[in-house]
Short mmCIF file of C-alpha atoms in Angstrom, two decimals:
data_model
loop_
_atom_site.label_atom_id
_atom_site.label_comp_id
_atom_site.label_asym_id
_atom_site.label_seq_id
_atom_site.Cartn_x
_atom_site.Cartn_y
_atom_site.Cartn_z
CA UNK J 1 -100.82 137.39 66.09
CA UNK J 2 -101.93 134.62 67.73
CA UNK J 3 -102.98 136.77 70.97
CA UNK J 4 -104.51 139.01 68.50
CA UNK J 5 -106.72 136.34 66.49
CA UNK J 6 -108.24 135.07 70.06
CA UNK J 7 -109.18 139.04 71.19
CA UNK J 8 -111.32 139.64 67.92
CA UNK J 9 -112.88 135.72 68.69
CA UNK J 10 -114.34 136.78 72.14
CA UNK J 11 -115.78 140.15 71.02
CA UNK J 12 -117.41 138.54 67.84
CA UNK J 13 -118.74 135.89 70.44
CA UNK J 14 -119.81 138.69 72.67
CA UNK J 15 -121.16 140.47 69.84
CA UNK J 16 -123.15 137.36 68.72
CA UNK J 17 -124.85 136.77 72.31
CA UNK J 18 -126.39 140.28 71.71
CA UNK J 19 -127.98 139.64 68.34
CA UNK J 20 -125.45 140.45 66.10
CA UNK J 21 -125.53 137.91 62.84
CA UNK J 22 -122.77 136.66 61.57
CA UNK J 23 -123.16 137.96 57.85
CA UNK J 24 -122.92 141.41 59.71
CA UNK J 25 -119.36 141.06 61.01
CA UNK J 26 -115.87 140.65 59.59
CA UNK J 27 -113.59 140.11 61.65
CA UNK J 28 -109.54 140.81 61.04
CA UNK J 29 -106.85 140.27 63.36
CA UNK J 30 -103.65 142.40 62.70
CA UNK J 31 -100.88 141.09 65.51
CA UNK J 32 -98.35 143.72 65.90
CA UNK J 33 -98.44 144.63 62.22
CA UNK J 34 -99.46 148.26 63.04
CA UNK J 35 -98.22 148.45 66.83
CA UNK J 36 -97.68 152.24 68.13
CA UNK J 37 -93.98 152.05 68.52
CA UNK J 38 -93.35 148.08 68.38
CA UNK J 39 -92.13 148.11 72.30
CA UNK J 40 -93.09 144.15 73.84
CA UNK J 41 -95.47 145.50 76.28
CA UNK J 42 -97.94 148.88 74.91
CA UNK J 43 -101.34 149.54 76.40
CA UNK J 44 -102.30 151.21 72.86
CA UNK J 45 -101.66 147.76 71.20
CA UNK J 46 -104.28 146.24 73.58
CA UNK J 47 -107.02 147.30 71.24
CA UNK J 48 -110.01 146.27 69.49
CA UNK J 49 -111.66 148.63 66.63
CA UNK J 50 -114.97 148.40 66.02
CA UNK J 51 -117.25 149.56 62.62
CA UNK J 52 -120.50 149.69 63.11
CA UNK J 53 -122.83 149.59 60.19
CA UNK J 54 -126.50 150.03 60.50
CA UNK J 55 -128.70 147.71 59.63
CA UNK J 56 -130.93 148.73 56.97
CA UNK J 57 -133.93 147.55 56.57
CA UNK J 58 -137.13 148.89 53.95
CA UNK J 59 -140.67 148.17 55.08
CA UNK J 60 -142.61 147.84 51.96
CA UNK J 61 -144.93 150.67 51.55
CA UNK J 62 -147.97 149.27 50.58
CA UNK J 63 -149.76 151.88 48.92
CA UNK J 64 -153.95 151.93 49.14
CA UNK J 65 -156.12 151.22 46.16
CA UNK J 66 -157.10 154.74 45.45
CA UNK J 67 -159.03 155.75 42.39
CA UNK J 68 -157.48 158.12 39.56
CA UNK J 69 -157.26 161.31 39.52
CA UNK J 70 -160.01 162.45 36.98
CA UNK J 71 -159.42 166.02 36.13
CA UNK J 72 -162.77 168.29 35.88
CA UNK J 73 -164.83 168.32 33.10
CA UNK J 74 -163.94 171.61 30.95
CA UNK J 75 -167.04 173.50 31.21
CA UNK J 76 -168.76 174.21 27.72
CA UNK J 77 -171.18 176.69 26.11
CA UNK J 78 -172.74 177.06 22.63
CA UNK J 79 -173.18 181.06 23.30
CA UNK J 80 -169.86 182.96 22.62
CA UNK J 81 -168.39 186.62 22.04
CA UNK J 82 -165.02 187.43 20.01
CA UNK J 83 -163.39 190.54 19.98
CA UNK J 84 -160.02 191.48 18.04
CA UNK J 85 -157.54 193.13 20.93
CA UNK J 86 -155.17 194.63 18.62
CA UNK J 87 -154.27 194.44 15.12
CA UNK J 88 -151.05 195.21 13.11
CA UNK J 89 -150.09 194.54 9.37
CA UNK J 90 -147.90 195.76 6.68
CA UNK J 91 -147.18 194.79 3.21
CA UNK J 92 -144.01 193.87 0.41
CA UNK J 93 -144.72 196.09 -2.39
CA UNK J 94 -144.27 194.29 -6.12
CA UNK J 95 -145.07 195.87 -9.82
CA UNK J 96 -148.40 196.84 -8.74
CA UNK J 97 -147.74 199.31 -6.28
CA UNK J 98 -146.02 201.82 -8.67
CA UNK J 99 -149.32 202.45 -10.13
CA UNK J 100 -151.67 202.54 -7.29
CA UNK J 101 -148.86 205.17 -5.83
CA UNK J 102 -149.20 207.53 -8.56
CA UNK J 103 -153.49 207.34 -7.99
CA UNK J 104 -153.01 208.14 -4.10
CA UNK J 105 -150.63 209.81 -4.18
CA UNK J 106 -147.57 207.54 -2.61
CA UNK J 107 -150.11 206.31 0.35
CA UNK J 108 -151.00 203.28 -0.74
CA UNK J 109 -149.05 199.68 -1.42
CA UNK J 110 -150.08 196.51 -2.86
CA UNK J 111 -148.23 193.38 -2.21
CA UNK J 112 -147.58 190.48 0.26
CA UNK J 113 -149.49 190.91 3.50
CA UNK J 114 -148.55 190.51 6.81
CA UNK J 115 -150.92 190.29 10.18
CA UNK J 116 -150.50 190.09 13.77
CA UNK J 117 -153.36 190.30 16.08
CA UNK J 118 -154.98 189.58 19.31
CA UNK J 119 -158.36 188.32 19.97
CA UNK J 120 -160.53 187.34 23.05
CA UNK J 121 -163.22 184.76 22.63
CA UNK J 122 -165.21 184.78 25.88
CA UNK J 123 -168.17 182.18 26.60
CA UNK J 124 -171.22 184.04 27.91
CA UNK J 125 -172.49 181.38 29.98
CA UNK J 126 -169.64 179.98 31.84
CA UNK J 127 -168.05 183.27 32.17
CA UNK J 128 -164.77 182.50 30.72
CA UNK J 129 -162.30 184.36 28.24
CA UNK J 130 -159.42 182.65 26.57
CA UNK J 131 -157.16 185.03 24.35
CA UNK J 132 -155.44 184.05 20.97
CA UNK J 133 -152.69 185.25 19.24
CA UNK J 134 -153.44 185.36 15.44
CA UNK J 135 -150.44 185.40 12.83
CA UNK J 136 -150.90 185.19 9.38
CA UNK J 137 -149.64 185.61 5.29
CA UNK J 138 -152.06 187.08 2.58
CA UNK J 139 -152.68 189.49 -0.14
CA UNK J 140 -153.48 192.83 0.37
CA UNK J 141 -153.84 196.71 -0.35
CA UNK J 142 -153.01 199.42 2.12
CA UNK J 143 -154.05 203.00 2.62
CA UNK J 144 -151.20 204.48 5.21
CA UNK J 145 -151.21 208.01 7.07
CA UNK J 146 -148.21 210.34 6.92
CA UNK J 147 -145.98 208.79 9.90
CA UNK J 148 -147.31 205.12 9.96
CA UNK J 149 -144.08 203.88 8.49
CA UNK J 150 -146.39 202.31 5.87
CA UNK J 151 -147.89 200.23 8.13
CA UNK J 152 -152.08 199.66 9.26
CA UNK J 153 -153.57 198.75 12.48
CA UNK J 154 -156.55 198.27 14.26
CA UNK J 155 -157.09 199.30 18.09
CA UNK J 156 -159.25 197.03 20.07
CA UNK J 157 -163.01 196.63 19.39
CA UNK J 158 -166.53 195.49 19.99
CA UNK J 159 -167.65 192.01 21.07
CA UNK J 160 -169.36 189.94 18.83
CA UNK J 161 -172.02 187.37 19.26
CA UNK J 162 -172.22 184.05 17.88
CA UNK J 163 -172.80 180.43 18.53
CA UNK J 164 -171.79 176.71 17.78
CA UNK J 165 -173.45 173.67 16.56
CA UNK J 166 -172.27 171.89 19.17
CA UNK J 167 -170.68 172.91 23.18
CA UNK J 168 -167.54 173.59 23.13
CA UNK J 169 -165.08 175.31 25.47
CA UNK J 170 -163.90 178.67 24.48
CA UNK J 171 -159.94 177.21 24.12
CA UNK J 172 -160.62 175.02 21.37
CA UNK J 173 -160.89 177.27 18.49
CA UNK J 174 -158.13 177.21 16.16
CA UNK J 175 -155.14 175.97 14.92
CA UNK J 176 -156.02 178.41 11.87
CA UNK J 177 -158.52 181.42 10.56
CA UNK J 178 -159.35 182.85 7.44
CA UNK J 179 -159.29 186.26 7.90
CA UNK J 180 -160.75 189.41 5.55
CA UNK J 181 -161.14 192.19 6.03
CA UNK J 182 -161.87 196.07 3.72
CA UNK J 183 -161.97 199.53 5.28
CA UNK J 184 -160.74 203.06 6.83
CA UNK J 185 -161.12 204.33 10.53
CA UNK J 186 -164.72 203.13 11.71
CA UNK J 187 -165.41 201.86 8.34
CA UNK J 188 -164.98 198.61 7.85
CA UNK J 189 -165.83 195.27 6.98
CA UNK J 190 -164.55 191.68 8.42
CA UNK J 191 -165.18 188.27 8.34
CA UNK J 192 -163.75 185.07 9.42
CA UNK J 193 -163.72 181.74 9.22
CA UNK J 194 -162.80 180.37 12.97
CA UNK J 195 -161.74 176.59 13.06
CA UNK J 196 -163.58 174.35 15.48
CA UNK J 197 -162.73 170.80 16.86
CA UNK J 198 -163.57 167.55 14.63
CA UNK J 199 -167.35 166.52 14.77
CA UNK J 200 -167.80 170.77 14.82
CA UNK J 201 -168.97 172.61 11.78
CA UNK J 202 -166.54 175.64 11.64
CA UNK J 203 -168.01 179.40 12.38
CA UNK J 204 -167.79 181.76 9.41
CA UNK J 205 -169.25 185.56 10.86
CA UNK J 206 -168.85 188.90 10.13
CA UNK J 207 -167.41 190.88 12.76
CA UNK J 208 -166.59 194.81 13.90
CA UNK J 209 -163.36 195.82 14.76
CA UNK J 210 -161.90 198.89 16.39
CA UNK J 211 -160.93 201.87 14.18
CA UNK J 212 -158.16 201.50 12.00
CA UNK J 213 -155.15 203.56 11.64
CA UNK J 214 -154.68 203.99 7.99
CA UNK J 215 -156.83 201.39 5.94
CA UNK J 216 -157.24 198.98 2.52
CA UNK J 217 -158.37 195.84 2.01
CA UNK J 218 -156.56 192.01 3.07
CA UNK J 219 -157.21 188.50 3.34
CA UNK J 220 -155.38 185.99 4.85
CA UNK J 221 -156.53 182.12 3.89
CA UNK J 222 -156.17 179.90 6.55
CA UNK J 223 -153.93 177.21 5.49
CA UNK J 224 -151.26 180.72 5.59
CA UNK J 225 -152.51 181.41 9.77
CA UNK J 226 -152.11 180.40 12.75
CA UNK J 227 -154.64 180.94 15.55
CA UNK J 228 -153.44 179.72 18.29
CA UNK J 229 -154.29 180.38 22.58
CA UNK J 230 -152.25 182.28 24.84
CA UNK J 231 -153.63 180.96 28.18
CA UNK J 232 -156.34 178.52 29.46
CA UNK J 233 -159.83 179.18 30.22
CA UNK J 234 -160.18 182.40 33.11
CA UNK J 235 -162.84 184.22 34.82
CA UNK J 236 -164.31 186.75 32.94
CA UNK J 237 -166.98 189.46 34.03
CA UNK J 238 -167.65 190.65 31.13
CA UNK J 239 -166.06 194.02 29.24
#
């Protein structure tokens, strides 16, 4: 042991004389505690064993004083278009249906309404399009075709102009819209009521859809709609 405890004293001197610290070694002597075969005289005994650990040090990274990010300004218009995509609703019958059945006969329901649409609002001078998805709960009365499964819809249709008080960009419409509308095929009659940011008086318009498939007469108030976008701002052309 005592042979032992002088061998790790010279190479922890050695190891001092090139730099090494102190706080970086520990040093252990073992004797013949864990000898290869415990014979007096074993050139495997003669041993040092030696764990070297890195020294690890972190520069600081000292990072420059570089201004925020500010994200572009969302480009704006006043000048818009809307067009409805696609349109599908249905209705839940109650006691008035019976009657209106026997009138027309059995095409026609009155009830709970139910509709589903898309819509594109595109802003003419930025030439950007954002689409909505428009879902809503309402009164209504509906004219169905043999085969419809008692359900209306509207295929997609013209672009209508109209503007804002104030610039806007053309995904800030929403959360909600009243929606009307009355008609058959190319006949027909809409309006709505789109919601606009705080600050922005809301746009009420009449507007012409694509030709229905089957027809009547809904509305859908807004606090029962959602009108909400699908995407951000993209390029547009035009139609």
């Amino acid at each position: 042991m005592t042979t032992s405890a002088n061998r790790v004293i010279t190479v922890a001197r050695s190891l001092s004389e090139m730099g090494i610290r102190p706080e970086q070694m520990q040093t252990h002597a073992i004797g013949n505690t864990q000898t290869a075969n415990h014979r007096l005289d074993e050139d495997n005994d003669r041993s040092v064993v030696l764990w070297v650990l890195p020294k690890v040090y972190f520069e600081p990274i000292i990072k420059p004083d570089l201004p925020r990010p500010v994200p572009p300004k969302p480009k704006v218009s006043r000048n818009f278009k809307i067009a409805m995509l696609l349109e599908v609703d249905g209705s839940i019958s109650f006691a008035a249906r019976a009657a209106i059945k026997r009138i027309v006969k059995g095409r026609a329901g009155a009830g709970i309404a139910f509709a589903s649409a898309l819509f594109s609002i595109w802003d003419t001078e930025n030439n950007l399009k954002c689409t909505y998805v428009y879902a809503a709960v309402g009164l209504g009365f509906g004219l169905t075709l043999p085969k419809t499964g008692g359900r209306s819809g509207t295929l997609h249709g013209p672009w209508n102009s109209f503007t804002t008080e104030k610039p806007i960009s053309c995904s800030q419409f929403g959360k909600s819209m009243r929606f009307t509308t009355i008609g058959i095929g190319d006949l027909s009659k809409n309006w709505i009521l789109l919601e606009t940011p705080r600050g922005v008086k809301d746009v009420y318009l009449s507007i012409s859809t694509g030709t229905t498939i089957g027809g009547g007469a809904s509305t859908y108030p807004a606090h029962l709609s959602a009108f909400v976008p699908l995407e951000r701002p993209k390029p547009f052309g035009g139609p």
